[in-house]
Coordinates of C-alpha atoms in Angstrom, one line a residue:
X1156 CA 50.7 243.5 58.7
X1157 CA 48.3 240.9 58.0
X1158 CA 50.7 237.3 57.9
X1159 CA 48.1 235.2 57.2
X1160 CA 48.5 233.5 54.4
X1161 CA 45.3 231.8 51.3
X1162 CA 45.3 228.1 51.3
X1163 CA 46.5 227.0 48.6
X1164 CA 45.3 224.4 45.7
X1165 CA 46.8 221.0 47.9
X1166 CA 45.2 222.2 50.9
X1167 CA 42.3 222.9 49.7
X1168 CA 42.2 219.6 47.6
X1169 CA 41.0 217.0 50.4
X1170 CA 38.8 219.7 51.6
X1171 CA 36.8 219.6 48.2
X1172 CA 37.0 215.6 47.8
X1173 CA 35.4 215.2 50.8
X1174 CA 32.9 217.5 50.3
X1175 CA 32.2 215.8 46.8
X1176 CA 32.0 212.8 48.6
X1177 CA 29.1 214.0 51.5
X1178 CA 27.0 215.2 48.1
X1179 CA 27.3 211.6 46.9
X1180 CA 26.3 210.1 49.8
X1181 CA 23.1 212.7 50.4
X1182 CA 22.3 211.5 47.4
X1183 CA 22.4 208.1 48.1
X1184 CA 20.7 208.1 50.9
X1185 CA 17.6 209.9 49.2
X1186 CA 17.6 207.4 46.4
X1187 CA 17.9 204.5 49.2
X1188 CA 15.3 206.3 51.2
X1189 CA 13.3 207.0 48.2
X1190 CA 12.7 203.4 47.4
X1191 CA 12.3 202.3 51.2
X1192 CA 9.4 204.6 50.9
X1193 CA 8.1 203.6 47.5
X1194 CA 7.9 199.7 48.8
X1195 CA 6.3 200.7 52.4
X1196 CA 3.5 202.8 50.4
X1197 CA 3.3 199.5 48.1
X1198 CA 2.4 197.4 51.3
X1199 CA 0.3 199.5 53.1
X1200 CA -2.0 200.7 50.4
X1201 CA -2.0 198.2 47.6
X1202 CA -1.2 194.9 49.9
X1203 CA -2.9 195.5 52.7
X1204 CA -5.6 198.4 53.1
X1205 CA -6.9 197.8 49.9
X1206 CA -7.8 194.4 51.0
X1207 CA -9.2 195.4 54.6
X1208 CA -12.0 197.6 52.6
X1209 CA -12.6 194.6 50.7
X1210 CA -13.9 192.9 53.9
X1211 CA -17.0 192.3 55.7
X1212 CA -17.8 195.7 57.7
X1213 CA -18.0 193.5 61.1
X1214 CA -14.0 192.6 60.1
X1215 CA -13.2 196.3 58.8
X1216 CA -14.3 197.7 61.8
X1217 CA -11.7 195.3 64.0
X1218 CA -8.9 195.4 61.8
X1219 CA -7.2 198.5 62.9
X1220 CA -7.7 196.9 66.7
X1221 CA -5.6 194.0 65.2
X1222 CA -2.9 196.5 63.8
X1223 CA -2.3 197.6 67.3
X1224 CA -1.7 194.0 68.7
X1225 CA 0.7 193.2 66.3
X1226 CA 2.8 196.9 66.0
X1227 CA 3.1 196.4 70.3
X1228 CA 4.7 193.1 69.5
X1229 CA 6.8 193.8 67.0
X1230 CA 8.0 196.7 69.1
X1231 CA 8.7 194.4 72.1
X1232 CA 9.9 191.7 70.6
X1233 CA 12.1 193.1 68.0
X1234 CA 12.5 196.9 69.0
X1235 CA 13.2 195.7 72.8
X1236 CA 10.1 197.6 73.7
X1237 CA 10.7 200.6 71.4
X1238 CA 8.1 203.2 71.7
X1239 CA 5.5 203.7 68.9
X1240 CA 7.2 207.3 67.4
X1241 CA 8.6 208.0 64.5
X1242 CA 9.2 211.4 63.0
X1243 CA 9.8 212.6 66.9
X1244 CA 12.7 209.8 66.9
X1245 CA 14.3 212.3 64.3
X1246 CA 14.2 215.2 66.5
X1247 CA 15.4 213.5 69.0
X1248 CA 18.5 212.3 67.0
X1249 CA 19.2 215.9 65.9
X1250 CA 18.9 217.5 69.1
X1251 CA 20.8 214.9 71.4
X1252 CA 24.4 213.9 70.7
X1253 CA 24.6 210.6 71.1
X1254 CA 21.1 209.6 70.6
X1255 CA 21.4 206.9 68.0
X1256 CA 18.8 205.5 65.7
X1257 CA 19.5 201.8 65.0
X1258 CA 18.6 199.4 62.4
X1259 CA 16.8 196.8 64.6
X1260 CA 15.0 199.5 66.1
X1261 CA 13.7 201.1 62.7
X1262 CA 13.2 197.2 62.0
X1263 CA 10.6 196.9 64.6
X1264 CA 9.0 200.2 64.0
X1265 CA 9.0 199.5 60.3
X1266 CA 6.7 196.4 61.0
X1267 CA 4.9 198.0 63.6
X1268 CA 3.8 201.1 61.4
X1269 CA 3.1 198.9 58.3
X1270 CA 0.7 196.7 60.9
X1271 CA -1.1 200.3 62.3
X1272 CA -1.9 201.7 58.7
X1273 CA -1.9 198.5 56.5
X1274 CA -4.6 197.7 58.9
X1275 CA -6.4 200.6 58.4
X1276 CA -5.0 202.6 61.5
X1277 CA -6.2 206.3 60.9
X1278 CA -2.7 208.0 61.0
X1279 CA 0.0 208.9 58.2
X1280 CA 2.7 207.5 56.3
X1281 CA 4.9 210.5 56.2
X1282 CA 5.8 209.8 60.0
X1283 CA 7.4 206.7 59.3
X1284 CA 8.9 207.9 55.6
X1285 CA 10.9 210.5 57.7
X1286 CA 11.9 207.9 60.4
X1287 CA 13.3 205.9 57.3
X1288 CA 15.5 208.4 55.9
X1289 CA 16.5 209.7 59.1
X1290 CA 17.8 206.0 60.0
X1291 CA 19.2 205.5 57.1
X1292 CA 21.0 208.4 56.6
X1293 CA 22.6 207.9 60.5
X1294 CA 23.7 204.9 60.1
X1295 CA 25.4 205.4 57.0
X1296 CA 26.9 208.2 58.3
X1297 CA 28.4 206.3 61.4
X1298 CA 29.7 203.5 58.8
X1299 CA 31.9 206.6 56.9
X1300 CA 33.7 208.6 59.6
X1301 CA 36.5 209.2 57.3
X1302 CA 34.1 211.1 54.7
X1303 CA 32.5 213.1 57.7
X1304 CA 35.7 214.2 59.3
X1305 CA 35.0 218.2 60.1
X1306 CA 31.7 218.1 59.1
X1307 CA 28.4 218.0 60.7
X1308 CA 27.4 214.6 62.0
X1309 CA 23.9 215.0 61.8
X1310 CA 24.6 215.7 57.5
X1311 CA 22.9 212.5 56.7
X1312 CA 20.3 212.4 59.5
X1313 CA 18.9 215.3 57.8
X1314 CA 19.3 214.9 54.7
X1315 CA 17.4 211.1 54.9
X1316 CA 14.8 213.0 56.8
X1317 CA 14.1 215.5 53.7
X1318 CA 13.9 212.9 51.3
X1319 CA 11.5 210.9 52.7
X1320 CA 9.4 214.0 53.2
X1321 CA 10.1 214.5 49.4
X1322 CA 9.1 211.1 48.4
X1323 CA 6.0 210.7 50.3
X1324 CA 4.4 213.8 49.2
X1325 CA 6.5 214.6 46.0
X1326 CA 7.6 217.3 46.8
X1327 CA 11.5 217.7 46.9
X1328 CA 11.3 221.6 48.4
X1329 CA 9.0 220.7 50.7
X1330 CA 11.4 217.6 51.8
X1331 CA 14.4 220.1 51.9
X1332 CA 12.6 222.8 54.0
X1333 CA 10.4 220.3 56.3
X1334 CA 14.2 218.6 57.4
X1335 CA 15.9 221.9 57.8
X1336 CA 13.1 223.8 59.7
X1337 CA 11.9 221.7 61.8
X1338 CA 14.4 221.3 64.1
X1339 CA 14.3 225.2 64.7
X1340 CA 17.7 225.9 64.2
X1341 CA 18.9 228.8 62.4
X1342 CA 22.2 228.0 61.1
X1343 CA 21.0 224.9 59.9
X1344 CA 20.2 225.8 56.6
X1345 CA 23.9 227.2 55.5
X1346 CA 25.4 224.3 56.0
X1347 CA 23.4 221.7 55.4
X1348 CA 21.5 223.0 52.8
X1349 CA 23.0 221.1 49.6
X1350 CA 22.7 217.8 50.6
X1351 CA 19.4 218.5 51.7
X1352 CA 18.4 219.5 49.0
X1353 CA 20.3 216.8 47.0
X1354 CA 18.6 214.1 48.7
X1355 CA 15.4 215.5 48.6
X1356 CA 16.1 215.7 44.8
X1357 CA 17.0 212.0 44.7
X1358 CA 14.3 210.4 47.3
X1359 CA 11.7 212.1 44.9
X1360 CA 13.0 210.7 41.8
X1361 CA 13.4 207.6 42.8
X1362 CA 10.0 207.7 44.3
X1363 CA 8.2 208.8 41.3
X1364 CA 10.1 205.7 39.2
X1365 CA 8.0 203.1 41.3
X1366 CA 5.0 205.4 41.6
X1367 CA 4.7 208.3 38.8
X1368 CA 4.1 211.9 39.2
X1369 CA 0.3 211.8 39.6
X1370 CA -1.0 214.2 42.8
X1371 CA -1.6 213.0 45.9
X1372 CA -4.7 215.2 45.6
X1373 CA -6.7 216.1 42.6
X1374 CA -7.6 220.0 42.3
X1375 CA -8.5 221.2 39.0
X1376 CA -10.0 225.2 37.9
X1377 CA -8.7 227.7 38.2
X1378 CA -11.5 230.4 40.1
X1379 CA -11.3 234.4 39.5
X1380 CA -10.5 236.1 42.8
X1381 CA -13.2 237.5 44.8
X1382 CA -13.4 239.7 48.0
X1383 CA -15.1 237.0 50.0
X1384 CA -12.6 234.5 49.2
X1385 CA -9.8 236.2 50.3
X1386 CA -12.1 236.9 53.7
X1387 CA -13.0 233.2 53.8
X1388 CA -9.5 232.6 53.6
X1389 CA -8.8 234.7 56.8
X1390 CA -11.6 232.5 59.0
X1391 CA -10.3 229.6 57.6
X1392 CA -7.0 230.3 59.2
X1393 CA -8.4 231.5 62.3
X1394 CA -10.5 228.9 62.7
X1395 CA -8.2 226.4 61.7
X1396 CA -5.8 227.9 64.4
X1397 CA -7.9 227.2 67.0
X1398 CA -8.5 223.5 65.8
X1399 CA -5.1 222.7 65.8
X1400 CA -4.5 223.7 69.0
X1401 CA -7.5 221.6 70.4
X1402 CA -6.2 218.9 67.9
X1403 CA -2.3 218.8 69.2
X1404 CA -4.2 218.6 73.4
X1405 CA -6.2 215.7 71.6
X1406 CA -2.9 214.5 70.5
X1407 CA -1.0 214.9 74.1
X1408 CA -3.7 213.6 76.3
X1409 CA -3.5 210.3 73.6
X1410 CA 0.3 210.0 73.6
X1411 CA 0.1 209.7 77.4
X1412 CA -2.1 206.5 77.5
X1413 CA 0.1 205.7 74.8
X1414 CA 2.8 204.9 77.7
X1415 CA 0.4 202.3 79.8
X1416 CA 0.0 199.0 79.9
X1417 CA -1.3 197.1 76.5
X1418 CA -4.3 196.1 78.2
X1419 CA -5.0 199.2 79.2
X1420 CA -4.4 201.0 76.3
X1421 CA -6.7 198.5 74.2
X1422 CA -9.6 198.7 76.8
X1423 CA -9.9 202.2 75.9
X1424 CA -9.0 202.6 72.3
X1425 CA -10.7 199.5 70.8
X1426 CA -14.6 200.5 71.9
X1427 CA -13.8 203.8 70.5
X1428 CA -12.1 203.0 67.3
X1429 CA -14.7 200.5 66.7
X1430 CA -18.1 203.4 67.6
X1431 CA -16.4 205.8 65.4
X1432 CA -16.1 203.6 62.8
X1433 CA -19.6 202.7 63.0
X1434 CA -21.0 206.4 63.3
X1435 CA -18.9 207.0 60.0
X1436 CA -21.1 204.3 58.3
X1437 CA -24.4 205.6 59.7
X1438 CA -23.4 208.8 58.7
X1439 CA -21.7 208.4 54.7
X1440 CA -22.2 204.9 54.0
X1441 CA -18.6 204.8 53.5
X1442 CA -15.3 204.3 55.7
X1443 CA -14.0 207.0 55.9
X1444 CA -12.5 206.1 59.6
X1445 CA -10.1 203.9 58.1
X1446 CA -6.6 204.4 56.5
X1447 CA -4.5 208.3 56.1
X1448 CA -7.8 210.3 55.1
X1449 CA -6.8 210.8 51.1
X1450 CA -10.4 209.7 50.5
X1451 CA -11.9 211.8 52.9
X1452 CA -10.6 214.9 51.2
X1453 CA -11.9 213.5 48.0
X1454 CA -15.4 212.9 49.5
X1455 CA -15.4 216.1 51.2
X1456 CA -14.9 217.5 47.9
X1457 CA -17.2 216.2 45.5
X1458 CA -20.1 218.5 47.4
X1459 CA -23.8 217.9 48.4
X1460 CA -22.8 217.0 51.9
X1461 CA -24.2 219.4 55.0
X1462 CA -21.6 221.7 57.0
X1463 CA -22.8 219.6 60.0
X1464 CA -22.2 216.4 58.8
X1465 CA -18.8 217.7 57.5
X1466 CA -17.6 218.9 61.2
X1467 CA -19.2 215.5 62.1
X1468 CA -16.9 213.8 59.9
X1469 CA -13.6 216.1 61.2
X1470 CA -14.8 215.0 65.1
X1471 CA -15.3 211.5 64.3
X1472 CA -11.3 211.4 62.3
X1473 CA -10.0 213.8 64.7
X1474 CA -11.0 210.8 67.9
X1475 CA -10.1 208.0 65.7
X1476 CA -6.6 209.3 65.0
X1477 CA -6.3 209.7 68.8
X1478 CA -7.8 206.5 69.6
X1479 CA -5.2 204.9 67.4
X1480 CA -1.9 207.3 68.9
X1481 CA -3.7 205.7 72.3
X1482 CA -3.2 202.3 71.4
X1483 CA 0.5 203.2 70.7
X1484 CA 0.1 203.0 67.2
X1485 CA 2.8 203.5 64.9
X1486 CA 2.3 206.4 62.1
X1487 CA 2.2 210.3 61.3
X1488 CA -0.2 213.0 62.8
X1489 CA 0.4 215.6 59.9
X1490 CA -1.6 214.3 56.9
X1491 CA -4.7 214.2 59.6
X1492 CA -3.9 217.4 60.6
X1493 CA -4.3 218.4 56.7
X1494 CA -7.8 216.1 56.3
X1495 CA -8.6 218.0 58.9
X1496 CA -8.4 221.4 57.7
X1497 CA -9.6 220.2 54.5
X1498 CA -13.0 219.3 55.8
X1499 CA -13.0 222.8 57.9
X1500 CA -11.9 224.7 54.5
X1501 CA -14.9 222.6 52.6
X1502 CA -17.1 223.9 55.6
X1503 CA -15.9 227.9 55.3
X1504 CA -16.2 227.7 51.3
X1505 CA -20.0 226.7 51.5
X1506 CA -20.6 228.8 54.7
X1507 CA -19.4 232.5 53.0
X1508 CA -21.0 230.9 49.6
X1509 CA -17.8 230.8 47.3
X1510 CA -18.4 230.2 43.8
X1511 CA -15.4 227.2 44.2
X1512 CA -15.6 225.8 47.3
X1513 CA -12.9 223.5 46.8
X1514 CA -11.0 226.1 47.0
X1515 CA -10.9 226.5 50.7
X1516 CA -10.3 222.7 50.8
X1517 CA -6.9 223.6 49.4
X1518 CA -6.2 226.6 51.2

């Protein structure tokens, strides 16, 4: 016979408090995060990058040069020499016990990645929203033991992680799935799941109080389906396969001169950020080089411009986002990534002659 015996209501009780209590704090911690986020998009676009493109070109062209001085010292000074990564540190945290991430730390990268993009540094914010939820969801995790006892201890790690996603780009499923995936672990998602989602829920509202619900990117119409686009569609992802894997070698060979000396570092990336900046003026009379690449996806959109001087355009962002990650600047490499298979999709829809190309920009 089968002795064992249900638990009953009492034993069950503290179970269920507690349990209460982590969905509390998930959501918390994505309201916390969500605001964290909402401020540091405040500074870097509004405070600071929308006054560098209010500058003389001579002084646009040096600013993101100036970012870099001031992110190494804040890193040194502050972070005890903290390296430049952010969304990595999260991985990091997940994967090895023990591996802490500490406020004076997050301090130091905080500063250094609001002086790489407020400056005009060609990398993302979501880098640094996901190292801000991360952080703030460990260390309020460490602070309540009692709360966590038998559950996971990376619960708030990830669910800080998936609400800074969500706040950043607005999107609370895409915070939830982004913190739950990426670690590539499959039993992940049962039992972390709620306050994942929770927090995503949370970072996103709170978020959206600061900043509305407006798109990050504009796409209107809505195009009848055609053979050729669903073909397009196929070479765009082709294609774009093989640019990401020449992007992410781009992206190693820059994170190891990332690890030299400043001087070093600077003697390389400076010259270069400052040509590609140039050839972007020659080539659209804007500058485009500077800041995440939202306005390169709306240039690339409003049409008129050559395929060539489109790839141009994805070369030219493609060595200023590594020129930057060189320097040991401080800031995300996914929303290039997407500029850069918007300007490839833009390319594709003119090339098999879609009646929307900014269709593939999306796609």
């Amino acid at each position: 016979m089968n002795d064992q015996r249900v638990p009953s209501i009492d034993a069950l009780r503290p179970i269920l408090k507690r349990s209460r209590e982590v969905v509390l704090l998930a959501a918390l911690t994505g309201v916390v995060t969500g605001y964290v986020v909402a401020v540091f998009d405040w500074l870097v676009v509004d405070q600071f990058f929308d006054r560098v493109l209010s500058m003389p070109l001579w002084a646009q062209a040096i600013m993101p040069i100036i970012g870099l001085i001031i992110a190494a010292f804040a890193r040194f000074v502050i972070g005890s020499g903290a390296s430049p990564a952010t969304a990595d540190e999260y991985l990091h945290a997940f994967h090895e016990t023990g591996y802490r991430l500490t406020g004076r730390v997050a301090i130091s990268r905080g500063i250094a990645a609001l002086a790489t993009l407020g400056t005009g540094g060609a990398m993302g914010l979501e880098g640094p929203s996901i190292y801000f939820g991360s952080a703030s969801g460990s260390v309020l995790q460490r602070r309540l033991p009692r709360v966590f006892k038998g559950s996971d201890h990376r619960t708030l790690l990830v669910a800080g992680a998936a609400a800074g996603v969500a706040a950043i780009f607005k999107t609370p499923a895409t915070g939830a799935v982004f913190a739950l995936e990426v670690p590539y672990r499959d039993d992940l998602a049962r039992r972390m799941l709620l306050p994942a989602l929770v927090a995503s829920a949370s970072g996103y509202l709170a978020f959206a109080s600061v900043h509305g619900v407006s798109p990050l990117i504009r796409v209107a119409g809505s195009p009848d389906f055609v053979f050729r686009d669903l073909a397009g569609a196929v070479l765009v992802g082709l294609v774009a396969g093989i640019g990401a894997k020449l992007f992410a070698w781009l992206i190693l060979k820059a994170k190891k001169w990332a690890d030299r000396p400043i001087t070093m570092r600077l003697a390389v990336a400076a010259p270069t950020i400052v040509a590609m900046f140039v050839l972007g003026r020659i080539l659209t009379g804007e500058s485009l080089m500077l800041g995440s690449g939202y306005a390169v996806v709306q240039w690339s959109g409003e049409g008129g411009h050559a395929e060539w001087l489109l790839l141009a355009i994805l070369v030219a962002r493609s060595v200023t986002t590594a020129s930057v990650l060189a320097g040991a600047g401080t800031g995300g490499l996914f929303i290039p990534l997407v500029v850069n298979g918007a300007l490839l999709g833009r390319v594709i829809g003119d090339l098999v002659n879609t009646p929307d190309p900014g269709l593939f920009t999306v796609v």
